[in-house]
Short mmCIF file of C-alpha atoms in Angstrom, two decimals:
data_model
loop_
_atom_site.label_atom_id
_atom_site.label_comp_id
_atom_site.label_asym_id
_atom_site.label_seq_id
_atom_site.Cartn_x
_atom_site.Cartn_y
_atom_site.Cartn_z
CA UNK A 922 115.18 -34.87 15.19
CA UNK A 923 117.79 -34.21 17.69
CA UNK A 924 121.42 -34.76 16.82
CA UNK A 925 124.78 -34.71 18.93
CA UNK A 926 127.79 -33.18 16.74
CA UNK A 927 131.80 -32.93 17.58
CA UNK A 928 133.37 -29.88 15.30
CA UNK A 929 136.57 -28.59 15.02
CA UNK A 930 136.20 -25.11 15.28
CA UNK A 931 139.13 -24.13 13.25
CA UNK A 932 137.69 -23.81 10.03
CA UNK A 933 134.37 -21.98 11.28
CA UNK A 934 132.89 -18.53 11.97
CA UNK A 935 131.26 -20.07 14.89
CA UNK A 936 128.00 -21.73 15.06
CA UNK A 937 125.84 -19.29 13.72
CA UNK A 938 125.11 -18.13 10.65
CA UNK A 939 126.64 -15.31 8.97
CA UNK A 940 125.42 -13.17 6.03
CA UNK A 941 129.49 -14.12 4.97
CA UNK A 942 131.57 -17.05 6.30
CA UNK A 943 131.19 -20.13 7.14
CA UNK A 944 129.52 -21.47 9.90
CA UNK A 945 128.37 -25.35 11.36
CA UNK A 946 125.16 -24.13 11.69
CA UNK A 947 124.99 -23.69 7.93
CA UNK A 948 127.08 -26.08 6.64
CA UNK A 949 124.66 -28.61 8.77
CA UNK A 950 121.63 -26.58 6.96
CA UNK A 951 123.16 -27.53 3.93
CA UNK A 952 123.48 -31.35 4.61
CA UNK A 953 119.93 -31.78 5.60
CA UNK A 954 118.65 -30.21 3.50
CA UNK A 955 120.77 -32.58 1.09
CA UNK A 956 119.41 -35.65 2.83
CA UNK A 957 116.37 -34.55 3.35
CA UNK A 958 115.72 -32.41 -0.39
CA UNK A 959 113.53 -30.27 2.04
CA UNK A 960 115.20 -27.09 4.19
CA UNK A 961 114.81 -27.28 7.69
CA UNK A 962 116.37 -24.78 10.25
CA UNK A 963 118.76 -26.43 12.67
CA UNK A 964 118.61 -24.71 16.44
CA UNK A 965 121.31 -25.25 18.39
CA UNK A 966 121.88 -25.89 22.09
CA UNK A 967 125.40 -23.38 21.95
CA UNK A 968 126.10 -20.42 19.94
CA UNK A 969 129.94 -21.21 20.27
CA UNK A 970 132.12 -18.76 18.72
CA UNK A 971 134.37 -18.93 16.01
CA UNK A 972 137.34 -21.47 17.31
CA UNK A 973 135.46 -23.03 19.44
CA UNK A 974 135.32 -26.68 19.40
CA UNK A 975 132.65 -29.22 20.01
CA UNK A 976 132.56 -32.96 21.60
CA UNK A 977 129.09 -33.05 22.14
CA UNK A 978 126.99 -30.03 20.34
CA UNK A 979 123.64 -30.89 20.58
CA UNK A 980 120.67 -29.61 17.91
CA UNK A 981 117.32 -30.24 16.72
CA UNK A 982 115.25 -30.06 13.43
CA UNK A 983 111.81 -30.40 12.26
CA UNK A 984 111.63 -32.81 9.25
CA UNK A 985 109.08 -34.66 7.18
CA UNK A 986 111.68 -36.97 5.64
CA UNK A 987 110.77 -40.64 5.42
CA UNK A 988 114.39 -41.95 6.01
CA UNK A 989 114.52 -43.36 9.79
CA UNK A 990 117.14 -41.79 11.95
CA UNK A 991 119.71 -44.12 11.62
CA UNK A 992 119.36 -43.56 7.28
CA UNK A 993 119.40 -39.74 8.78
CA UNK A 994 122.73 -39.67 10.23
CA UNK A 995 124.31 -41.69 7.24
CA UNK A 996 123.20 -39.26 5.11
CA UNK A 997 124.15 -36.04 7.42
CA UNK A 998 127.48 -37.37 7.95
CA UNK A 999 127.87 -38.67 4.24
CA UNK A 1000 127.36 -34.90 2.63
CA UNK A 1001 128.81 -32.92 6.21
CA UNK A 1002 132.85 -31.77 5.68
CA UNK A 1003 135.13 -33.83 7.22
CA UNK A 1004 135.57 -31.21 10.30
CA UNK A 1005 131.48 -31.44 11.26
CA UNK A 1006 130.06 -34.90 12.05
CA UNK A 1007 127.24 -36.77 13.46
CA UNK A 1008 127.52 -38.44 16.30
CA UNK A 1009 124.14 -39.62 17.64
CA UNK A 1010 120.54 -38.66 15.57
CA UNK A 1011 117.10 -39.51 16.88
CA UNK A 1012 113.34 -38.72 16.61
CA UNK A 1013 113.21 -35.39 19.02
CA UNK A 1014 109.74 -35.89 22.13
CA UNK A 1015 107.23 -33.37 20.57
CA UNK A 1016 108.00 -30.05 21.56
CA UNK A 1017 111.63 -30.88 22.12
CA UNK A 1018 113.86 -27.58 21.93
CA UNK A 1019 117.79 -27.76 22.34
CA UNK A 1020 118.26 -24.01 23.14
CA UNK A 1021 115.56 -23.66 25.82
CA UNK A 1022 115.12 -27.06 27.42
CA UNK A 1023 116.66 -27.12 30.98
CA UNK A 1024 120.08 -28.49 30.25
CA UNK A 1025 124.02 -28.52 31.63
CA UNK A 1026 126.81 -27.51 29.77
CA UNK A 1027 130.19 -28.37 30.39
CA UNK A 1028 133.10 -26.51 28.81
CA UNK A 1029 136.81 -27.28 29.06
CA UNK A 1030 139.09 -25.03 28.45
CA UNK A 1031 142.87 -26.38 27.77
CA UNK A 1032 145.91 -24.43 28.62
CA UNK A 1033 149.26 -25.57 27.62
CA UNK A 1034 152.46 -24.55 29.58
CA UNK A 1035 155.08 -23.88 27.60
CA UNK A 1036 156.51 -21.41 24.89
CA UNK A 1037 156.70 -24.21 22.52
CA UNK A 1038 154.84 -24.77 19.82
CA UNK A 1039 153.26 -28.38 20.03
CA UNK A 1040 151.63 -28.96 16.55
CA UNK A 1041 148.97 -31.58 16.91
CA UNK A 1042 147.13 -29.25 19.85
CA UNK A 1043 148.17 -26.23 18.54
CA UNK A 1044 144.42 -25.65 17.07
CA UNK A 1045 142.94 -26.50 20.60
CA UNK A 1046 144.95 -25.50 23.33
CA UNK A 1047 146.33 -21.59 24.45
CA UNK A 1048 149.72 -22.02 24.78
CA UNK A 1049 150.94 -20.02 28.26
CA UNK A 1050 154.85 -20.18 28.70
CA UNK A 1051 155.21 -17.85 31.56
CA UNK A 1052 155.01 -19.80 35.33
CA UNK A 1053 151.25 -20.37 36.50
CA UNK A 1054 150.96 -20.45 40.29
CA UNK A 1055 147.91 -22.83 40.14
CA UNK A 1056 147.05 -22.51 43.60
CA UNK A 1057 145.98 -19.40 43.26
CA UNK A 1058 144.06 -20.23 40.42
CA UNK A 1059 142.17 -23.36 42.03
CA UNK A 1060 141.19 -20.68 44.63
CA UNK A 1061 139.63 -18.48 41.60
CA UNK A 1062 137.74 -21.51 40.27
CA UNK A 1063 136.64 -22.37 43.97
CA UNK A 1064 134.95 -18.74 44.12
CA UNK A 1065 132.75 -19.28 41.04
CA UNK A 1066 130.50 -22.43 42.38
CA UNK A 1067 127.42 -21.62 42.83
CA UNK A 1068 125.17 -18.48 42.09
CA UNK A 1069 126.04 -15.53 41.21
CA UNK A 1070 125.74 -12.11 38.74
CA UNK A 1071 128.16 -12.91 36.44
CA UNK A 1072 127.94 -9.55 34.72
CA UNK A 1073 131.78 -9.04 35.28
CA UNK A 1074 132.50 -11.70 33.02
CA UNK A 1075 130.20 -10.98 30.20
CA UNK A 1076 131.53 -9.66 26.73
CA UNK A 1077 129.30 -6.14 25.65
CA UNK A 1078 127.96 -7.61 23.00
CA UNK A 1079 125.64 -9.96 25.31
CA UNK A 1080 121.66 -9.77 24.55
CA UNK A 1081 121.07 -11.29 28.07
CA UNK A 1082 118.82 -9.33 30.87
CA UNK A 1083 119.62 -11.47 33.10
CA UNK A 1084 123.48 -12.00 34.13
CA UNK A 1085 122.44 -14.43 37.26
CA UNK A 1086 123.80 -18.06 36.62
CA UNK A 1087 124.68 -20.93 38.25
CA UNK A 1088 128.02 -22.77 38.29
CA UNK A 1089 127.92 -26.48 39.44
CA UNK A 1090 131.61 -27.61 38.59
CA UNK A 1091 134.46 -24.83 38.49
CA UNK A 1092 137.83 -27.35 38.27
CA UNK A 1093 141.57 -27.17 37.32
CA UNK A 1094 142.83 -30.12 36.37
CA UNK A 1095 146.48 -30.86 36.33
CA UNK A 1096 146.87 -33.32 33.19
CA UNK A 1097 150.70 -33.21 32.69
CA UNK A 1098 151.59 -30.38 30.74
CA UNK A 1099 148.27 -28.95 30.13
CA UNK A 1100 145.64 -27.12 32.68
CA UNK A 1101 142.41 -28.12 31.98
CA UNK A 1102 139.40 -25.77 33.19
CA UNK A 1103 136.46 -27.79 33.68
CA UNK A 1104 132.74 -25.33 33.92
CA UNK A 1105 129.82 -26.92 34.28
CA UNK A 1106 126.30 -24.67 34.56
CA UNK A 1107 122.65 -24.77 33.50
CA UNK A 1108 123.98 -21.60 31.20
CA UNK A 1109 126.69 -19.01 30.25
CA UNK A 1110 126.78 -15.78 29.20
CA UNK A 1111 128.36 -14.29 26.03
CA UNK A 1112 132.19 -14.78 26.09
CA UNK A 1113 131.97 -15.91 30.36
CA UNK A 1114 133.74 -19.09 30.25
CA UNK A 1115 136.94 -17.28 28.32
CA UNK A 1116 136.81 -14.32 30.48
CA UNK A 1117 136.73 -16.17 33.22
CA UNK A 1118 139.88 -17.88 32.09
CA UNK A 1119 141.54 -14.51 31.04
CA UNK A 1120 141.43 -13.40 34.42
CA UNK A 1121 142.29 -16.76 36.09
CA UNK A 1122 145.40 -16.39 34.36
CA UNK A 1123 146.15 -12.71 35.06
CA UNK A 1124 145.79 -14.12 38.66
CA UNK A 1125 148.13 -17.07 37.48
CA UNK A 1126 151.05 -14.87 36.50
CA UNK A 1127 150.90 -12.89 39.81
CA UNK A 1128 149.10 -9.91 38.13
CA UNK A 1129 145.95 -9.76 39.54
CA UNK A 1130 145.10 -11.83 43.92
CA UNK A 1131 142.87 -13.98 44.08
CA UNK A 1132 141.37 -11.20 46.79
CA UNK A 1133 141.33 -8.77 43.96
CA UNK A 1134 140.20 -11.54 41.40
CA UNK A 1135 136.74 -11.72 44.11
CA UNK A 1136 135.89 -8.40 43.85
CA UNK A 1137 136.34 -8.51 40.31
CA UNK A 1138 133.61 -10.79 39.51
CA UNK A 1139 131.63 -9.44 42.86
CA UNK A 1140 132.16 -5.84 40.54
CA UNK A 1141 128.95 -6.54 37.73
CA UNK A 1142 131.43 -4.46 35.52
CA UNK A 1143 133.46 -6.56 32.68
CA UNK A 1144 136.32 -4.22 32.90
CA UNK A 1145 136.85 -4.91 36.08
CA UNK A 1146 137.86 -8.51 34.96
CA UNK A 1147 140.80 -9.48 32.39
CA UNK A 1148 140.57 -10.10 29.12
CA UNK A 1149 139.43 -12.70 26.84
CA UNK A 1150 141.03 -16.09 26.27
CA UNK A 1151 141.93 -16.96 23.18
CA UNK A 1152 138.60 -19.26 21.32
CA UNK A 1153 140.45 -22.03 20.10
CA UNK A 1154 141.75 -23.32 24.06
CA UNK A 1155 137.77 -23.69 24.67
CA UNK A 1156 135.56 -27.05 23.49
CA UNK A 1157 132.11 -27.68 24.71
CA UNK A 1158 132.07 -31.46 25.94
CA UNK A 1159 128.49 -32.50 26.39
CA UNK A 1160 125.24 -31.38 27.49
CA UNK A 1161 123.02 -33.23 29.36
CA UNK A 1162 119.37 -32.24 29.17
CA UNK A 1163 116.90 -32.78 32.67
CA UNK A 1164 114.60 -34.66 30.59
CA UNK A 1165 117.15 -36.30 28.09
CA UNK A 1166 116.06 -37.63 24.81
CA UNK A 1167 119.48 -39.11 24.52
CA UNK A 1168 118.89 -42.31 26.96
CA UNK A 1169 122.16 -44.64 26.21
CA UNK A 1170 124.50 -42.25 25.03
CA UNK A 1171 127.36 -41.15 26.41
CA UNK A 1172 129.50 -38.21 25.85
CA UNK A 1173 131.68 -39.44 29.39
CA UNK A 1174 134.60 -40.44 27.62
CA UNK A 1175 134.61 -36.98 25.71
CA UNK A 1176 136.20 -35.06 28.43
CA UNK A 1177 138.82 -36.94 29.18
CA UNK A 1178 140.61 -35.42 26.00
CA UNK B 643 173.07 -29.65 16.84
CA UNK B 644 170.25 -32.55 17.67
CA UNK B 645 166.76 -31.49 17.61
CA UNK B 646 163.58 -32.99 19.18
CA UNK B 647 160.14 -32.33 16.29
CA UNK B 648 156.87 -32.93 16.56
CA UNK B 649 154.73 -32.63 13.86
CA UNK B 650 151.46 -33.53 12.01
CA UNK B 651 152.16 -35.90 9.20
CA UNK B 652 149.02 -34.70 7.60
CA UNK B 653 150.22 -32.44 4.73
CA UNK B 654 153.24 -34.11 4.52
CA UNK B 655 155.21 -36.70 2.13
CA UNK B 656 156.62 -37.88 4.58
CA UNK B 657 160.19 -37.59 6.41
CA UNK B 658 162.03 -38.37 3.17
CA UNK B 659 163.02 -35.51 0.75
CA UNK B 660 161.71 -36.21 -2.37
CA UNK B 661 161.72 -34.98 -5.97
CA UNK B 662 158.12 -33.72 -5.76
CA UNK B 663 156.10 -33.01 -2.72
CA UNK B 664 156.01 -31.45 0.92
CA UNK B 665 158.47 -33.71 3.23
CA UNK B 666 159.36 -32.99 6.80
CA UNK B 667 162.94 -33.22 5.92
CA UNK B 668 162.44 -30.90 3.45
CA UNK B 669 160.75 -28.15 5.41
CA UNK B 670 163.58 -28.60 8.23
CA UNK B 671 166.28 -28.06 5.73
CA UNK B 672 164.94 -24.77 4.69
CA UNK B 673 164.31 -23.41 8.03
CA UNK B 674 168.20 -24.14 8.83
CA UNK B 675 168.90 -22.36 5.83
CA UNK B 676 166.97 -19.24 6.59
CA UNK B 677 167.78 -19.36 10.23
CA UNK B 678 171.64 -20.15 9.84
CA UNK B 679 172.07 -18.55 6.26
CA UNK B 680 174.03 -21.49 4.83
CA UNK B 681 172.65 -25.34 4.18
CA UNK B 682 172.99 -27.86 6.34
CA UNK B 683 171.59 -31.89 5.87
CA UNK B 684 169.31 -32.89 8.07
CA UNK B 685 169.41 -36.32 9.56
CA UNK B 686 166.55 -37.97 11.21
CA UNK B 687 166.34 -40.70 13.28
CA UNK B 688 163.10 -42.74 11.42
CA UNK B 689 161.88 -41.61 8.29
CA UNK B 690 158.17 -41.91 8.87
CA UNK B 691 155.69 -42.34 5.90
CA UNK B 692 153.42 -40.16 4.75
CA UNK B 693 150.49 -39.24 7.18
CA UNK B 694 152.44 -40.65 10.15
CA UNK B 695 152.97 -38.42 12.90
CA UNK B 696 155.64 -37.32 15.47
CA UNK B 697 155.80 -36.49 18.82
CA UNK B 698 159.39 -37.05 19.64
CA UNK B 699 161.11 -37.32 16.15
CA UNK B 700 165.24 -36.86 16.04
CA UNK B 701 167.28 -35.19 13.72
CA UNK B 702 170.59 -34.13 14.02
CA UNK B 703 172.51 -31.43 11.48
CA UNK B 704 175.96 -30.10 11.25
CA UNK B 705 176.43 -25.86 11.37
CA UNK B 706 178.58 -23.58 11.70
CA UNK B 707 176.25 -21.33 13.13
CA UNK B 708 176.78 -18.51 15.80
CA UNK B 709 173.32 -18.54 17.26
CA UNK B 710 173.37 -20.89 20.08
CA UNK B 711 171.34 -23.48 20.83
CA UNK B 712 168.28 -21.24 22.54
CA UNK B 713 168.46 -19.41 19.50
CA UNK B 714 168.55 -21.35 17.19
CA UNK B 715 165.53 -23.11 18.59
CA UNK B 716 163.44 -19.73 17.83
CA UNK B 717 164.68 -18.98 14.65
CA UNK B 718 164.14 -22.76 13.34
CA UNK B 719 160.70 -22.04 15.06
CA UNK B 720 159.69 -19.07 13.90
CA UNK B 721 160.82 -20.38 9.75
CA UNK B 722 158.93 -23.68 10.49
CA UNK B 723 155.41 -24.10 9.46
CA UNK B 724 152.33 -24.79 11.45
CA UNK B 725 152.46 -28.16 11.34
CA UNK B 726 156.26 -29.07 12.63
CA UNK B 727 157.97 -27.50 15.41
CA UNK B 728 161.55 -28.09 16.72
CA UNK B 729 160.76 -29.28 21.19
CA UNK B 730 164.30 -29.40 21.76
CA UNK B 731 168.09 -28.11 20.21
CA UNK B 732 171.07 -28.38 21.87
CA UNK B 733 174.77 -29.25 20.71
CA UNK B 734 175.35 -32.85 19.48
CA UNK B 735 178.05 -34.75 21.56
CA UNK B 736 181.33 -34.83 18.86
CA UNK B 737 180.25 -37.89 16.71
CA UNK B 738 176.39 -38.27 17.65
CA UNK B 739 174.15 -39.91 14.42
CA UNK B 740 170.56 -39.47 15.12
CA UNK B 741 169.44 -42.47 12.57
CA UNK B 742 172.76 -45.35 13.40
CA UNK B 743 173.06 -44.34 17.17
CA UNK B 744 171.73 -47.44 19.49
CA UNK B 745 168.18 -46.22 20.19
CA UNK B 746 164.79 -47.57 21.31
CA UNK B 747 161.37 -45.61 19.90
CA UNK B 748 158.00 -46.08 20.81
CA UNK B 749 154.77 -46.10 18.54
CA UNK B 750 151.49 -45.93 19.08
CA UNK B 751 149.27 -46.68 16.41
CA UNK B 752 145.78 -45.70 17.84
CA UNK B 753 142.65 -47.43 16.41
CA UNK B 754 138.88 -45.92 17.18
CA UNK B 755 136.22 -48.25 18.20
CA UNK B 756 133.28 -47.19 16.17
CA UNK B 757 131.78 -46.44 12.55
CA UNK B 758 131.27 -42.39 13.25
CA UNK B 759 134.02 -39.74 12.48
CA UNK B 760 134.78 -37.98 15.21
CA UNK B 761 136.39 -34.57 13.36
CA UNK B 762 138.74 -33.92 16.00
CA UNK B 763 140.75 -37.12 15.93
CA UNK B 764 139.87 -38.09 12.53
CA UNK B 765 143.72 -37.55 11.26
CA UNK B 766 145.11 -39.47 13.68
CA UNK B 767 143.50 -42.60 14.21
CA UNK B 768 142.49 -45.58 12.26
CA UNK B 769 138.35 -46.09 12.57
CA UNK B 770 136.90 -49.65 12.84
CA UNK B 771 133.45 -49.71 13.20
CA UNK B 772 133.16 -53.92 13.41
CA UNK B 773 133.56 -55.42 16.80
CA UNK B 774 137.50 -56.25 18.03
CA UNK B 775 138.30 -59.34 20.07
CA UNK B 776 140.84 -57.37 22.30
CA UNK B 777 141.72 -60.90 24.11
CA UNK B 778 142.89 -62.52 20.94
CA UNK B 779 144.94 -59.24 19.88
CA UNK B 780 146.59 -59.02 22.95
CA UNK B 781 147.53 -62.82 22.67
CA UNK B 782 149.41 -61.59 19.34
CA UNK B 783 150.93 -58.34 20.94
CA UNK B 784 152.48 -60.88 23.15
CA UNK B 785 153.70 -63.05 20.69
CA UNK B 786 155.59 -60.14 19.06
CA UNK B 787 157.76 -59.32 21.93
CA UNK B 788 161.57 -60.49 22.06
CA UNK B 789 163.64 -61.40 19.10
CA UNK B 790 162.57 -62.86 15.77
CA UNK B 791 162.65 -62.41 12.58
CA UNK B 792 160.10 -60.13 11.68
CA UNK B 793 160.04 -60.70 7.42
CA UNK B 794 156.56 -61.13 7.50
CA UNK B 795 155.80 -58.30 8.40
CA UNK B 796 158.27 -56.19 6.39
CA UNK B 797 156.60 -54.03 2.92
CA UNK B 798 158.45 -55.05 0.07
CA UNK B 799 160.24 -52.17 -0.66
CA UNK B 800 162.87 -52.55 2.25
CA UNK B 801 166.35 -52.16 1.74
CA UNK B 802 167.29 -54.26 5.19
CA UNK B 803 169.29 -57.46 4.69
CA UNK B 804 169.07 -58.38 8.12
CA UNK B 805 165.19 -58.51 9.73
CA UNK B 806 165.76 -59.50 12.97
CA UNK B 807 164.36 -57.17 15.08
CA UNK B 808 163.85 -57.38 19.14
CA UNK B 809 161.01 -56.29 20.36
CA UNK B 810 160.88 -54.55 23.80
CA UNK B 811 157.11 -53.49 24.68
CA UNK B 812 154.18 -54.59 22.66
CA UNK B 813 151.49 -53.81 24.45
CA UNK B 814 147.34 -53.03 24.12
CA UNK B 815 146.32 -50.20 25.99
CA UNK B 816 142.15 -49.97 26.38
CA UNK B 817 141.60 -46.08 26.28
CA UNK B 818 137.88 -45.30 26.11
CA UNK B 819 136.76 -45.88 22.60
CA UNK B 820 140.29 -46.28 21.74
CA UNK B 821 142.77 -48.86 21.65
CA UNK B 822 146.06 -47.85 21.30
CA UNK B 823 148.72 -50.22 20.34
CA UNK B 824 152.45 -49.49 21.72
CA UNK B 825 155.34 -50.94 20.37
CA UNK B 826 159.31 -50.02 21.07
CA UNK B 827 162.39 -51.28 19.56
CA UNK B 828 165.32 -50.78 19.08
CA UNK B 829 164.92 -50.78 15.66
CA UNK B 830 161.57 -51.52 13.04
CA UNK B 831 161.69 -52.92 9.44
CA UNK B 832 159.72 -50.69 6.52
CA UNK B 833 155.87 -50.77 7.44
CA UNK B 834 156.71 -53.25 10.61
CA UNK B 835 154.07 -51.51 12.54
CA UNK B 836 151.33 -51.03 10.61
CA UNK B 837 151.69 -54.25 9.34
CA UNK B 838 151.50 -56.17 12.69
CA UNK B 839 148.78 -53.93 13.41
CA UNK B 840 146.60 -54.83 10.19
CA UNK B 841 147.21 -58.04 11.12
CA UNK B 842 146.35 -58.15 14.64
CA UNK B 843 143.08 -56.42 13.69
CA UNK B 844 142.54 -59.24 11.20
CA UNK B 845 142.71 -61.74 14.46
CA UNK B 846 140.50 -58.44 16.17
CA UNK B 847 137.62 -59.17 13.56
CA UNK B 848 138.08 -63.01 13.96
CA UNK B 849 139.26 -64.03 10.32
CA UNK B 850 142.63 -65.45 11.37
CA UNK B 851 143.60 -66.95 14.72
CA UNK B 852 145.91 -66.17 17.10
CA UNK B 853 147.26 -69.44 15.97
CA UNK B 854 147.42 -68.43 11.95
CA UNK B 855 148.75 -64.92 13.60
CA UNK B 856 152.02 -67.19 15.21
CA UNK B 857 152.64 -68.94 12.01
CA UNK B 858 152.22 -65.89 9.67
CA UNK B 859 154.72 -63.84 11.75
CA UNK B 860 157.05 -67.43 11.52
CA UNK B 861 156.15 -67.56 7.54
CA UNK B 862 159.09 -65.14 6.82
CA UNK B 863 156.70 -64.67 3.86
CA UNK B 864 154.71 -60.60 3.23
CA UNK B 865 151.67 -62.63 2.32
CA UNK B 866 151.47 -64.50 5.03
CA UNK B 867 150.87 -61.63 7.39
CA UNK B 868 147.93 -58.84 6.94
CA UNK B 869 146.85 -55.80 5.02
CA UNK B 870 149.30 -52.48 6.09
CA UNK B 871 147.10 -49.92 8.49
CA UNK B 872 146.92 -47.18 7.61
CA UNK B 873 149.36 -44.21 7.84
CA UNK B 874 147.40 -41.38 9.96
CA UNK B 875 146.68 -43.61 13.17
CA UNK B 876 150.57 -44.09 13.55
CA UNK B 877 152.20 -41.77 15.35
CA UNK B 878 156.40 -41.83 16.73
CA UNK B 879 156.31 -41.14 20.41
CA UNK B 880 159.90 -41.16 21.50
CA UNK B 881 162.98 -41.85 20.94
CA UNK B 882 165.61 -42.90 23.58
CA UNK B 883 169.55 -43.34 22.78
CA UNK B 884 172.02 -45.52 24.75
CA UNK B 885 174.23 -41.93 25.75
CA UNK B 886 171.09 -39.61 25.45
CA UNK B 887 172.71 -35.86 24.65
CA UNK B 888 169.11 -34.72 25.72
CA UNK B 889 169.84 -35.22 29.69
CA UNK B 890 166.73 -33.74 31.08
CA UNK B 891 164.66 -33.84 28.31
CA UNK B 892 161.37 -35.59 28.27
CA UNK B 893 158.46 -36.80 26.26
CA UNK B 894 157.09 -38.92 29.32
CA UNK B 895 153.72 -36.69 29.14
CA UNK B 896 153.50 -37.52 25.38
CA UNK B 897 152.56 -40.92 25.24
CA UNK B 898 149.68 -40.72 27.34
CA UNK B 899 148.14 -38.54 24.44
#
């Protein structure tokens, strides 16, 4: 089965599970194997960390369970907690593997400006109440299209060999009082998208050039770079797979929140 | 001193103190206690039910305090919990009454197209999984604007003597899988909009006409009208006053969330 989930992120210790804590990775072990009275281990497309939100997680799951997929998400969704849910479930193509298949992910990351404390988006949004010169920043995200060795921008607690990735959207958006950075790839690396935020805003604030902020990430040395934005600004909004078992739906609404 | 709040209506009562039980009012009253060292009442503008949220709430309190405004805005801030937050303080023109003032506020009462939870909005919006004639709801947001007598759609627990009530926007806005319903007046009757909107999903779902949806709201008659929707999609997006003391204050930005 593959299944597309939106989390809040809040309430988690990330995606994966933990010997303590809880995670959506277990909590969603726990609800199939509910529906299903059989265990099953859930794979993930994202490892997102603790805070971290979801619009369109996507996962798969071997099961022998005679309920159909529609019976499949009732049940998911009827024993899930109410900050996990189902949002699409259907019979994975054989072979089928959300981690590994060629895919795009697209992260936003949502920065409020303002010292105020705004309530309902406090849980999703850094707030950043110091002046932003956004120009400067647009000519950051400009500078991280395309291919490069992203090393710079990669937490030390990264497993990957291989820091090389590909960025095919790197956007501010201007959305009244909130700056939303859009990053779109085939993958990240540990941590990337809120380093590359962290130093977007140390260039932001005047601390950092964008001249500087280039040899930064040109550097392959993460303390060259700033530091880490804060988890719960970040949400991943959809992934789209190359060959898609997820004809008809649509995550395209998703990111304009 | 008036005050601009927002706040999640989520773990609350309500605005109303009460004998038992969390209210916003209640909460606000301590925090001007702790931040000005002596009690003050706390006034606001609409006291919104349980579950219903704020964006641009008003209160207005008398003090004696020598913290000025600026200050006073961090120190209510920083004894507030989580969930409410003062957006604005400054000093209240001699005389000023947040809740008998001539005022106009805006509510949206958001309603998601669909049967699935979607964990991230689930608090405030109203799910409806069954297919919505927008047309014929729109024809009855229309019929709601201007003056009339609006005891139909007024819960039985209302003090008012007088329910005429004129009706300045009444609008349905087509947001994605949204629709969000936005009404302003200068004034609402107990439940008014969650009422009207019950009802205009009741001609949404095709079991009354926009016809039966005229002469219910003409009935003067509670059970002629619709079930009440409920609390957590409404939120209160603004409030304007005739002589606004918050000159250069804005919640413009806010109801496009």
């Amino acid at each position: 089965m593959v299944i597309t989930l939106e989390y809040d992120g809040s309430g988690f210790q990330g995606w994966q599970l933990q010997a303590r804590g809880r995670t959506v990775q277990g909590v969603l072990e726990q609800a199939v194997k509910r529906s299903t009275t059989a265990f099953s281990r859930v794979i993930g497309a994202s490892r997102t960390d603790a805070g971290v939100h979801a619009l369109g997680q996507v996962a798969h799951f071997d099961t022998c369970t005679r309920l159909d997929a529609r019976q499949l998400m009732g049940a998911l969704n009827h024993w899930l907690p109410r900050d996990v849910a189902v949002l699409d479930c259907r019979p994975a193509p054989s072979g089928f593997h959300a981690q590994f298949d060629p895919s795009r992910k697209l992260y936003r990351y949502r920065i409020l400006r303002g010292g105020v404390r705004h309530p309902l988006r406090e849980d999703c949004v850094l707030r950043e109440s110091r002046e932003l010169d956004l120009g400067a920043m647009r000519r950051c995200a400009a500078m991280i299209l395309g291919e490069h060795d992203f090393t710079s921008v990669c937490s030390a607690g990264s497993s990957a060999n291989d820091h090389v990735r590909t960025v095919l959207r790197s956007e501010l958006l201007d959305q009244g009082d909130e700056v939303h950075y859009m990053v779109e790839a085939g993958g990240f690396l540990y941590n990337m998208v809120r380093i590359l935020v962290g130093t977007m805003i140390q260039v932001g604030l005047g601390k950092m050039t964008p001249g500087e902020f280039a040899l930064a990430l040109g550097a392959r040395d993460r303390t060259a770079a700033g530091p880490t934005a804060a988890a719960r600004g970040l949400t991943l909004v959809r992934i789209a797979y190359e060959n898609d078992p997820r004809t008809g739906w649509s995550a395209d609404s998703a990111d304009l929140r």
